[in-house]
Amino acid sequence: EDKVVQSPLSLVVHEGDTVTLNCSYEVTNFRSLLWYKQEKKAPTFLFMLTSSGIEKKSGRLSSILDKKELFSILNITATQTGDSAIYLCAVDIGYNTNAGKSTFGDGTTLTVKP
Amino acid sequence: GAGVSQSPRYKVAKRGQDVALRCDPISGHVSLFWYQQALGQGPEFLTYFQNEAQLDKSGLPSDRFFAERPEGSVSTLKIQRTQQEDSAVYLCASSPWDRGYYGYTFGSGTRLTVV
């Protein structure tokens, strides 16, 4: 059975701290790994990773994938209260190169205190 | 529209009632997915459409769940004879055929509460 496990389940930090969120997976037919931020209801896309060792960056957020060890990390530096959200990791199991169904982890709830 | 639109935002149903949830994807998006998200959990796959064709319905939990996308745009998820365990947020996501290195665009979901 395909499985995605995120850790920690929750995290409370203060503004300015750096956090690392973890995602490990066991799936068949891996296509890509995706990170989303979920604040209210709609998950919003952060990164898509397909190759090992290549860091993706967007502002204070960065992510990297290790396909040998089957995990990914999401780093957030200089956290702000606006970073408070649930961070979801999903592995895309491809039907084809353009679409695949996603298996999600249960998320890490990040709370950033002022 | 600019994003994926879902309606209603909230639905309260009495146990045994039928419900219909609507998803209006981004215009031109070929792929459409339905996910079910229980409280405190990640979304779980229900079904996938490529245009009007339902190519994967392996995640539908029972034959009370039915989805359609007859003209390859708007999709409806129908749940018959709702039960309490159906209470969840139902998310719809879409993407263009060539989505490159982008994820899927999710709607804000419909929160279904069965009482």
PDB file of C-alpha atoms in Angstrom:
ATOM      1  CA  GLU A   1       0.000   0.000   0.000  1.00  0.00           C
ATOM      2  CA  ASP A   2       1.300   3.459  -0.901  1.00  0.00           C
ATOM      3  CA  LYS A   3       2.251   5.499   2.145  1.00  0.00           C
ATOM      4  CA  VAL A   4       3.429   9.038   2.886  1.00  0.00           C
ATOM      5  CA  VAL A   5       4.482   9.927   6.437  1.00  0.00           C
ATOM      6  CA  GLN A   6       5.156  13.437   7.643  1.00  0.00           C
ATOM      7  CA  SER A   7       6.922  14.528  10.801  1.00  0.00           C
ATOM      8  CA  PRO A   8       6.561  16.191  13.131  1.00  0.00           C
ATOM      9  CA  LEU A   9       2.763  16.225  13.314  1.00  0.00           C
ATOM     10  CA  SER A  10       2.887  19.698  14.822  1.00  0.00           C
ATOM     11  CA  LEU A  11       5.443  22.325  15.583  1.00  0.00           C
ATOM     12  CA  VAL A  12       5.361  25.600  17.511  1.00  0.00           C
ATOM     13  CA  VAL A  13       8.135  28.130  16.926  1.00  0.00           C
ATOM     14  CA  HIS A  14       8.754  31.844  17.347  1.00  0.00           C
ATOM     15  CA  GLU A  15       9.131  34.371  14.588  1.00  0.00           C
ATOM     16  CA  GLY A  16      12.604  34.297  13.120  1.00  0.00           C
ATOM     17  CA  ASP A  17      13.202  30.618  13.812  1.00  0.00           C
ATOM     18  CA  THR A  18      14.137  28.168  11.062  1.00  0.00           C
ATOM     19  CA  VAL A  19      12.090  24.986  10.704  1.00  0.00           C
ATOM     20  CA  THR A  20      12.561  21.717   8.838  1.00  0.00           C
ATOM     21  CA  LEU A  21       9.576  19.569   7.929  1.00  0.00           C
ATOM     22  CA  ASN A  22      10.055  15.955   6.940  1.00  0.00           C
ATOM     23  CA  CYS A  23       8.296  13.688   4.493  1.00  0.00           C
ATOM     24  CA  SER A  24       9.094  10.029   3.844  1.00  0.00           C
ATOM     25  CA  TYR A  25       7.305   7.817   1.351  1.00  0.00           C
ATOM     26  CA  GLU A  26       6.842   4.294   0.095  1.00  0.00           C
ATOM     27  CA  VAL A  27       4.993   4.215  -3.208  1.00  0.00           C
ATOM     28  CA  THR A  28       4.972   2.337  -6.479  1.00  0.00           C
ATOM     29  CA  ASN A  29       5.300   4.210  -9.765  1.00  0.00           C
ATOM     30  CA  PHE A  30       6.714   7.408  -8.233  1.00  0.00           C
ATOM     31  CA  ARG A  31       6.441  10.408 -10.546  1.00  0.00           C
ATOM     32  CA  SER A  32       6.992  13.447  -8.366  1.00  0.00           C
ATOM     33  CA  LEU A  33       6.735  14.795  -4.841  1.00  0.00           C
ATOM     34  CA  LEU A  34       4.748  17.922  -4.133  1.00  0.00           C
ATOM     35  CA  TRP A  35       4.517  20.262  -1.171  1.00  0.00           C
ATOM     36  CA  TYR A  36       1.401  22.287  -0.442  1.00  0.00           C
ATOM     37  CA  LYS A  37       0.453  24.890   2.171  1.00  0.00           C
ATOM     38  CA  GLN A  38      -3.081  24.625   3.562  1.00  0.00           C
ATOM     39  CA  GLU A  39      -4.322  27.617   5.517  1.00  0.00           C
ATOM     40  CA  LYS A  40      -8.095  27.433   5.310  1.00  0.00           C
ATOM     41  CA  LYS A  41      -9.336  24.733   2.996  1.00  0.00           C
ATOM     42  CA  ALA A  42      -7.609  24.912  -0.380  1.00  0.00           C
ATOM     43  CA  PRO A  43      -4.071  23.507  -0.458  1.00  0.00           C
ATOM     44  CA  THR A  44      -1.860  25.903  -2.388  1.00  0.00           C
ATOM     45  CA  PHE A  45       1.078  24.605  -4.369  1.00  0.00           C
ATOM     46  CA  LEU A  46       4.622  25.264  -3.142  1.00  0.00           C
ATOM     47  CA  PHE A  47       7.063  22.915  -4.913  1.00  0.00           C
ATOM     48  CA  MET A  48       7.231  19.962  -7.237  1.00  0.00           C
ATOM     49  CA  LEU A  49      10.319  17.762  -7.023  1.00  0.00           C
ATOM     50  CA  THR A  50      11.248  15.033  -9.462  1.00  0.00           C
ATOM     51  CA  SER A  51      15.013  14.684  -9.249  1.00  0.00           C
ATOM     52  CA  SER A  52      17.238  13.875  -6.295  1.00  0.00           C
ATOM     53  CA  GLY A  53      19.555  16.464  -4.871  1.00  0.00           C
ATOM     54  CA  ILE A  54      18.241  19.492  -6.729  1.00  0.00           C
ATOM     55  CA  GLU A  55      17.051  22.156  -4.319  1.00  0.00           C
ATOM     56  CA  LYS A  56      13.994  24.174  -5.193  1.00  0.00           C
ATOM     57  CA  LYS A  57      13.781  27.624  -3.623  1.00  0.00           C
ATOM     58  CA  SER A  58      11.116  30.268  -3.332  1.00  0.00           C
ATOM     59  CA  GLY A  59      11.931  33.145  -1.045  1.00  0.00           C
ATOM     60  CA  ARG A  60      12.400  31.800   2.468  1.00  0.00           C
ATOM     61  CA  LEU A  61      11.176  28.326   1.511  1.00  0.00           C
ATOM     62  CA  SER A  62      13.277  25.573   0.029  1.00  0.00           C
ATOM     63  CA  SER A  63      12.904  21.871  -0.549  1.00  0.00           C
ATOM     64  CA  ILE A  64      14.965  18.918  -1.636  1.00  0.00           C
ATOM     65  CA  LEU A  65      14.278  15.306  -2.561  1.00  0.00           C
ATOM     66  CA  ASP A  66      16.302  12.154  -1.885  1.00  0.00           C
ATOM     67  CA  LYS A  67      14.987   9.359  -4.106  1.00  0.00           C
ATOM     68  CA  LYS A  68      17.458   6.822  -2.743  1.00  0.00           C
ATOM     69  CA  GLU A  69      16.380   7.271   0.865  1.00  0.00           C
ATOM     70  CA  LEU A  70      12.784   8.095  -0.137  1.00  0.00           C
ATOM     71  CA  PHE A  71      12.322  11.369   1.687  1.00  0.00           C
ATOM     72  CA  SER A  72      12.040  15.081   1.233  1.00  0.00           C
ATOM     73  CA  ILE A  73      12.444  18.070   3.506  1.00  0.00           C
ATOM     74  CA  LEU A  74      10.869  21.497   3.432  1.00  0.00           C
ATOM     75  CA  ASN A  75      12.847  24.283   5.072  1.00  0.00           C
ATOM     76  CA  ILE A  76      11.455  27.628   6.117  1.00  0.00           C
ATOM     77  CA  THR A  77      13.933  30.252   7.291  1.00  0.00           C
ATOM     78  CA  ALA A  78      13.167  33.424   9.274  1.00  0.00           C
ATOM     79  CA  THR A  79       9.628  32.236   9.954  1.00  0.00           C
ATOM     80  CA  GLN A  80       6.767  34.732  10.112  1.00  0.00           C
ATOM     81  CA  THR A  81       3.302  34.467  11.642  1.00  0.00           C
ATOM     82  CA  GLY A  82       1.928  34.223   8.119  1.00  0.00           C
ATOM     83  CA  ASP A  83       3.741  30.909   7.713  1.00  0.00           C
ATOM     84  CA  SER A  84       1.347  29.347  10.241  1.00  0.00           C
ATOM     85  CA  ALA A  85      -0.504  26.628   8.329  1.00  0.00           C
ATOM     86  CA  ILE A  86      -0.677  22.919   7.654  1.00  0.00           C
ATOM     87  CA  TYR A  87       2.058  21.795   5.277  1.00  0.00           C
ATOM     88  CA  LEU A  88       1.106  18.805   3.176  1.00  0.00           C
ATOM     89  CA  CYS A  89       3.438  16.472   1.348  1.00  0.00           C
ATOM     90  CA  ALA A  90       2.064  14.422  -1.537  1.00  0.00           C
ATOM     91  CA  VAL A  91       3.541  11.862  -3.882  1.00  0.00           C
ATOM     92  CA  ASP A  92       2.191  11.791  -7.412  1.00  0.00           C
ATOM     93  CA  ILE A  93       1.669   8.328  -8.776  1.00  0.00           C
ATOM     94  CA  GLY A  94       1.572   8.923 -12.479  1.00  0.00           C
ATOM     95  CA  TYR A  95      -1.003   7.803 -14.973  1.00  0.00           C
ATOM     96  CA  ASN A  96       1.176   9.505 -17.568  1.00  0.00           C
ATOM     97  CA  THR A  97       3.702  12.326 -17.721  1.00  0.00           C
ATOM     98  CA  ASN A  98       1.007  14.939 -17.301  1.00  0.00           C
ATOM     99  CA  ALA A  99      -1.244  13.688 -14.531  1.00  0.00           C
ATOM    100  CA  GLY A 100      -1.217  11.400 -11.580  1.00  0.00           C
ATOM    101  CA  LYS A 101      -3.201  10.763  -8.456  1.00  0.00           C
ATOM    102  CA  SER A 102      -1.642  11.992  -5.273  1.00  0.00           C
ATOM    103  CA  THR A 103      -1.122  10.157  -2.018  1.00  0.00           C
ATOM    104  CA  PHE A 104      -0.945  12.695   0.793  1.00  0.00           C
ATOM    105  CA  GLY A 105       0.588  12.620   4.222  1.00  0.00           C
ATOM    106  CA  ASP A 106      -1.441  13.858   7.165  1.00  0.00           C
ATOM    107  CA  GLY A 107       0.449  17.144   7.258  1.00  0.00           C
ATOM    108  CA  THR A 108       2.564  19.098   9.715  1.00  0.00           C
ATOM    109  CA  THR A 109       0.757  21.871  11.563  1.00  0.00           C
ATOM    110  CA  LEU A 110       3.135  24.796  11.979  1.00  0.00           C
ATOM    111  CA  THR A 111       2.342  27.572  14.430  1.00  0.00           C
ATOM    112  CA  VAL A 112       4.585  30.634  14.434  1.00  0.00           C
ATOM    113  CA  LYS A 113       4.218  32.819  17.487  1.00  0.00           C
ATOM    114  CA  PRO A 114       5.093  36.532  17.425  1.00  0.00           C
TER     115      PRO A 114
ATOM    116  CA  GLY B   1     -12.795  31.716 -13.864  1.00  0.00           C
ATOM    117  CA  ALA B   2      -9.497  32.474 -12.182  1.00  0.00           C
ATOM    118  CA  GLY B   3      -9.585  29.513  -9.858  1.00  0.00           C
ATOM    119  CA  VAL B   4     -11.345  26.257  -9.095  1.00  0.00           C
ATOM    120  CA  SER B   5     -14.808  26.987  -7.768  1.00  0.00           C
ATOM    121  CA  GLN B   6     -16.739  24.577  -5.562  1.00  0.00           C
ATOM    122  CA  SER B   7     -20.279  24.784  -4.312  1.00  0.00           C
ATOM    123  CA  PRO B   8     -21.870  24.745  -1.880  1.00  0.00           C
ATOM    124  CA  ARG B   9     -19.189  25.795   0.592  1.00  0.00           C
ATOM    125  CA  TYR B  10     -21.038  24.057   3.411  1.00  0.00           C
ATOM    126  CA  LYS B  11     -23.674  21.355   3.353  1.00  0.00           C
ATOM    127  CA  VAL B  12     -25.521  19.797   6.259  1.00  0.00           C
ATOM    128  CA  ALA B  13     -27.381  16.632   5.359  1.00  0.00           C
ATOM    129  CA  LYS B  14     -29.546  14.350   7.404  1.00  0.00           C
ATOM    130  CA  ARG B  15     -28.416  10.746   7.405  1.00  0.00           C
ATOM    131  CA  GLY B  16     -29.930   8.988   4.438  1.00  0.00           C
ATOM    132  CA  GLN B  17     -30.250  12.127   2.329  1.00  0.00           C
ATOM    133  CA  ASP B  18     -28.661  12.401  -1.143  1.00  0.00           C
ATOM    134  CA  VAL B  19     -26.247  15.262  -1.826  1.00  0.00           C
ATOM    135  CA  ALA B  20     -24.595  16.717  -4.927  1.00  0.00           C
ATOM    136  CA  LEU B  21     -21.351  18.665  -4.797  1.00  0.00           C
ATOM    137  CA  ARG B  22     -20.243  20.800  -7.717  1.00  0.00           C
ATOM    138  CA  CYS B  23     -16.781  21.604  -9.037  1.00  0.00           C
ATOM    139  CA  ASP B  24     -16.105  24.220 -11.694  1.00  0.00           C
ATOM    140  CA  PRO B  25     -12.453  23.811 -12.742  1.00  0.00           C
ATOM    141  CA  ILE B  26     -10.230  26.376 -14.396  1.00  0.00           C
ATOM    142  CA  SER B  27     -11.298  26.792 -18.007  1.00  0.00           C
ATOM    143  CA  GLY B  28      -9.385  24.483 -20.304  1.00  0.00           C
ATOM    144  CA  HIS B  29      -8.053  22.223 -17.584  1.00  0.00           C
ATOM    145  CA  VAL B  30      -8.086  18.664 -18.841  1.00  0.00           C
ATOM    146  CA  SER B  31      -7.456  16.800 -15.599  1.00  0.00           C
ATOM    147  CA  LEU B  32      -9.891  16.908 -12.698  1.00  0.00           C
ATOM    148  CA  PHE B  33      -9.605  15.113  -9.362  1.00  0.00           C
ATOM    149  CA  TRP B  34     -11.850  14.699  -6.337  1.00  0.00           C
ATOM    150  CA  TYR B  35     -10.353  14.191  -2.890  1.00  0.00           C
ATOM    151  CA  GLN B  36     -11.930  13.591   0.521  1.00  0.00           C
ATOM    152  CA  GLN B  37     -10.277  15.167   3.564  1.00  0.00           C
ATOM    153  CA  ALA B  38     -11.344  14.031   7.023  1.00  0.00           C
ATOM    154  CA  LEU B  39     -10.581  16.224  10.003  1.00  0.00           C
ATOM    155  CA  GLY B  40      -6.911  16.109  10.930  1.00  0.00           C
ATOM    156  CA  GLN B  41      -5.920  14.017   7.932  1.00  0.00           C
ATOM    157  CA  GLY B  42      -4.495  14.599   4.504  1.00  0.00           C
ATOM    158  CA  PRO B  43      -6.708  14.482   1.409  1.00  0.00           C
ATOM    159  CA  GLU B  44      -7.511  11.024   0.057  1.00  0.00           C
ATOM    160  CA  PHE B  45      -7.994  10.358  -3.630  1.00  0.00           C
ATOM    161  CA  LEU B  46     -11.502   9.563  -4.824  1.00  0.00           C
ATOM    162  CA  THR B  47     -11.597   9.787  -8.604  1.00  0.00           C
ATOM    163  CA  TYR B  48      -9.892  11.219 -11.720  1.00  0.00           C
ATOM    164  CA  PHE B  49     -11.277  12.589 -14.991  1.00  0.00           C
ATOM    165  CA  GLN B  50      -9.421  13.334 -18.187  1.00  0.00           C
ATOM    166  CA  ASN B  51     -11.869  15.577 -20.032  1.00  0.00           C
ATOM    167  CA  GLU B  52     -15.203  13.756 -19.791  1.00  0.00           C
ATOM    168  CA  ALA B  53     -13.694  10.311 -19.295  1.00  0.00           C
ATOM    169  CA  GLN B  54     -13.540   8.932 -15.780  1.00  0.00           C
ATOM    170  CA  LEU B  55     -10.246   7.077 -15.937  1.00  0.00           C
ATOM    171  CA  ASP B  56      -9.857   6.126 -12.306  1.00  0.00           C
ATOM    172  CA  LYS B  57     -12.553   5.674  -9.677  1.00  0.00           C
ATOM    173  CA  SER B  58     -10.610   3.332  -7.468  1.00  0.00           C
ATOM    174  CA  GLY B  59     -10.806   5.683  -4.474  1.00  0.00           C
ATOM    175  CA  LEU B  60     -14.583   5.915  -4.274  1.00  0.00           C
ATOM    176  CA  PRO B  61     -15.370   4.300  -0.901  1.00  0.00           C
ATOM    177  CA  SER B  62     -18.642   2.659  -1.865  1.00  0.00           C
ATOM    178  CA  ASP B  63     -21.235   2.439  -4.603  1.00  0.00           C
ATOM    179  CA  ARG B  64     -23.083   5.278  -2.884  1.00  0.00           C
ATOM    180  CA  PHE B  65     -20.489   7.629  -4.379  1.00  0.00           C
ATOM    181  CA  PHE B  66     -20.815   8.638  -7.998  1.00  0.00           C
ATOM    182  CA  ALA B  67     -19.024  11.306 -10.037  1.00  0.00           C
ATOM    183  CA  GLU B  68     -19.539  12.662 -13.509  1.00  0.00           C
ATOM    184  CA  ARG B  69     -18.124  15.283 -15.856  1.00  0.00           C
ATOM    185  CA  PRO B  70     -20.386  14.972 -18.903  1.00  0.00           C
ATOM    186  CA  GLU B  71     -19.019  17.828 -21.023  1.00  0.00           C
ATOM    187  CA  GLY B  72     -15.448  17.765 -19.820  1.00  0.00           C
ATOM    188  CA  SER B  73     -15.743  20.893 -17.693  1.00  0.00           C
ATOM    189  CA  VAL B  74     -18.006  21.053 -14.617  1.00  0.00           C
ATOM    190  CA  SER B  75     -17.998  17.949 -12.435  1.00  0.00           C
ATOM    191  CA  THR B  76     -20.495  16.728  -9.868  1.00  0.00           C
ATOM    192  CA  LEU B  77     -19.829  14.349  -7.011  1.00  0.00           C
ATOM    193  CA  LYS B  78     -23.002  12.693  -5.780  1.00  0.00           C
ATOM    194  CA  ILE B  79     -23.353  10.820  -2.533  1.00  0.00           C
ATOM    195  CA  GLN B  80     -26.482   8.761  -2.044  1.00  0.00           C
ATOM    196  CA  ARG B  81     -27.960   7.793   1.325  1.00  0.00           C
ATOM    197  CA  THR B  82     -25.361   9.782   3.236  1.00  0.00           C
ATOM    198  CA  GLN B  83     -23.903   8.332   6.420  1.00  0.00           C
ATOM    199  CA  GLN B  84     -22.053   9.963   9.282  1.00  0.00           C
ATOM    200  CA  GLU B  85     -18.701   8.664   8.103  1.00  0.00           C
ATOM    201  CA  ASP B  86     -19.174  10.688   4.894  1.00  0.00           C
ATOM    202  CA  SER B  87     -18.671  13.888   6.910  1.00  0.00           C
ATOM    203  CA  ALA B  88     -15.532  15.504   5.508  1.00  0.00           C
ATOM    204  CA  VAL B  89     -14.268  18.271   3.270  1.00  0.00           C
ATOM    205  CA  TYR B  90     -14.520  17.329  -0.398  1.00  0.00           C
ATOM    206  CA  LEU B  91     -11.810  18.959  -2.486  1.00  0.00           C
ATOM    207  CA  CYS B  92     -11.673  19.280  -6.232  1.00  0.00           C
ATOM    208  CA  ALA B  93      -8.406  19.891  -8.102  1.00  0.00           C
ATOM    209  CA  SER B  94      -7.627  20.513 -11.759  1.00  0.00           C
ATOM    210  CA  SER B  95      -4.660  20.946 -14.030  1.00  0.00           C
ATOM    211  CA  PRO B  96      -3.920  21.614 -17.702  1.00  0.00           C
ATOM    212  CA  TRP B  97      -2.700  18.794 -19.891  1.00  0.00           C
ATOM    213  CA  ASP B  98       0.842  20.134 -19.864  1.00  0.00           C
ATOM    214  CA  ARG B  99       1.307  21.146 -16.250  1.00  0.00           C
ATOM    215  CA  GLY B 100       5.069  21.204 -16.307  1.00  0.00           C
ATOM    216  CA  TYR B 101       6.592  21.570 -12.865  1.00  0.00           C
ATOM    217  CA  TYR B 102       3.443  22.830 -11.217  1.00  0.00           C
ATOM    218  CA  GLY B 103       1.059  21.116  -8.887  1.00  0.00           C
ATOM    219  CA  TYR B 104      -2.661  20.979  -9.127  1.00  0.00           C
ATOM    220  CA  THR B 105      -4.970  23.897  -8.375  1.00  0.00           C
ATOM    221  CA  PHE B 106      -7.380  23.073  -5.600  1.00  0.00           C
ATOM    222  CA  GLY B 107     -10.761  24.564  -4.860  1.00  0.00           C
ATOM    223  CA  SER B 108     -11.732  25.652  -1.353  1.00  0.00           C
ATOM    224  CA  GLY B 109     -13.797  22.544  -0.904  1.00  0.00           C
ATOM    225  CA  THR B 110     -17.243  21.660   0.341  1.00  0.00           C
ATOM    226  CA  ARG B 111     -17.552  20.812   4.007  1.00  0.00           C
ATOM    227  CA  LEU B 112     -20.192  18.102   4.339  1.00  0.00           C
ATOM    228  CA  THR B 113     -21.652  17.381   7.749  1.00  0.00           C
ATOM    229  CA  VAL B 114     -24.025  14.446   8.055  1.00  0.00           C
ATOM    230  CA  VAL B 115     -26.240  14.576  11.134  1.00  0.00           C
TER     231      VAL B 115
END
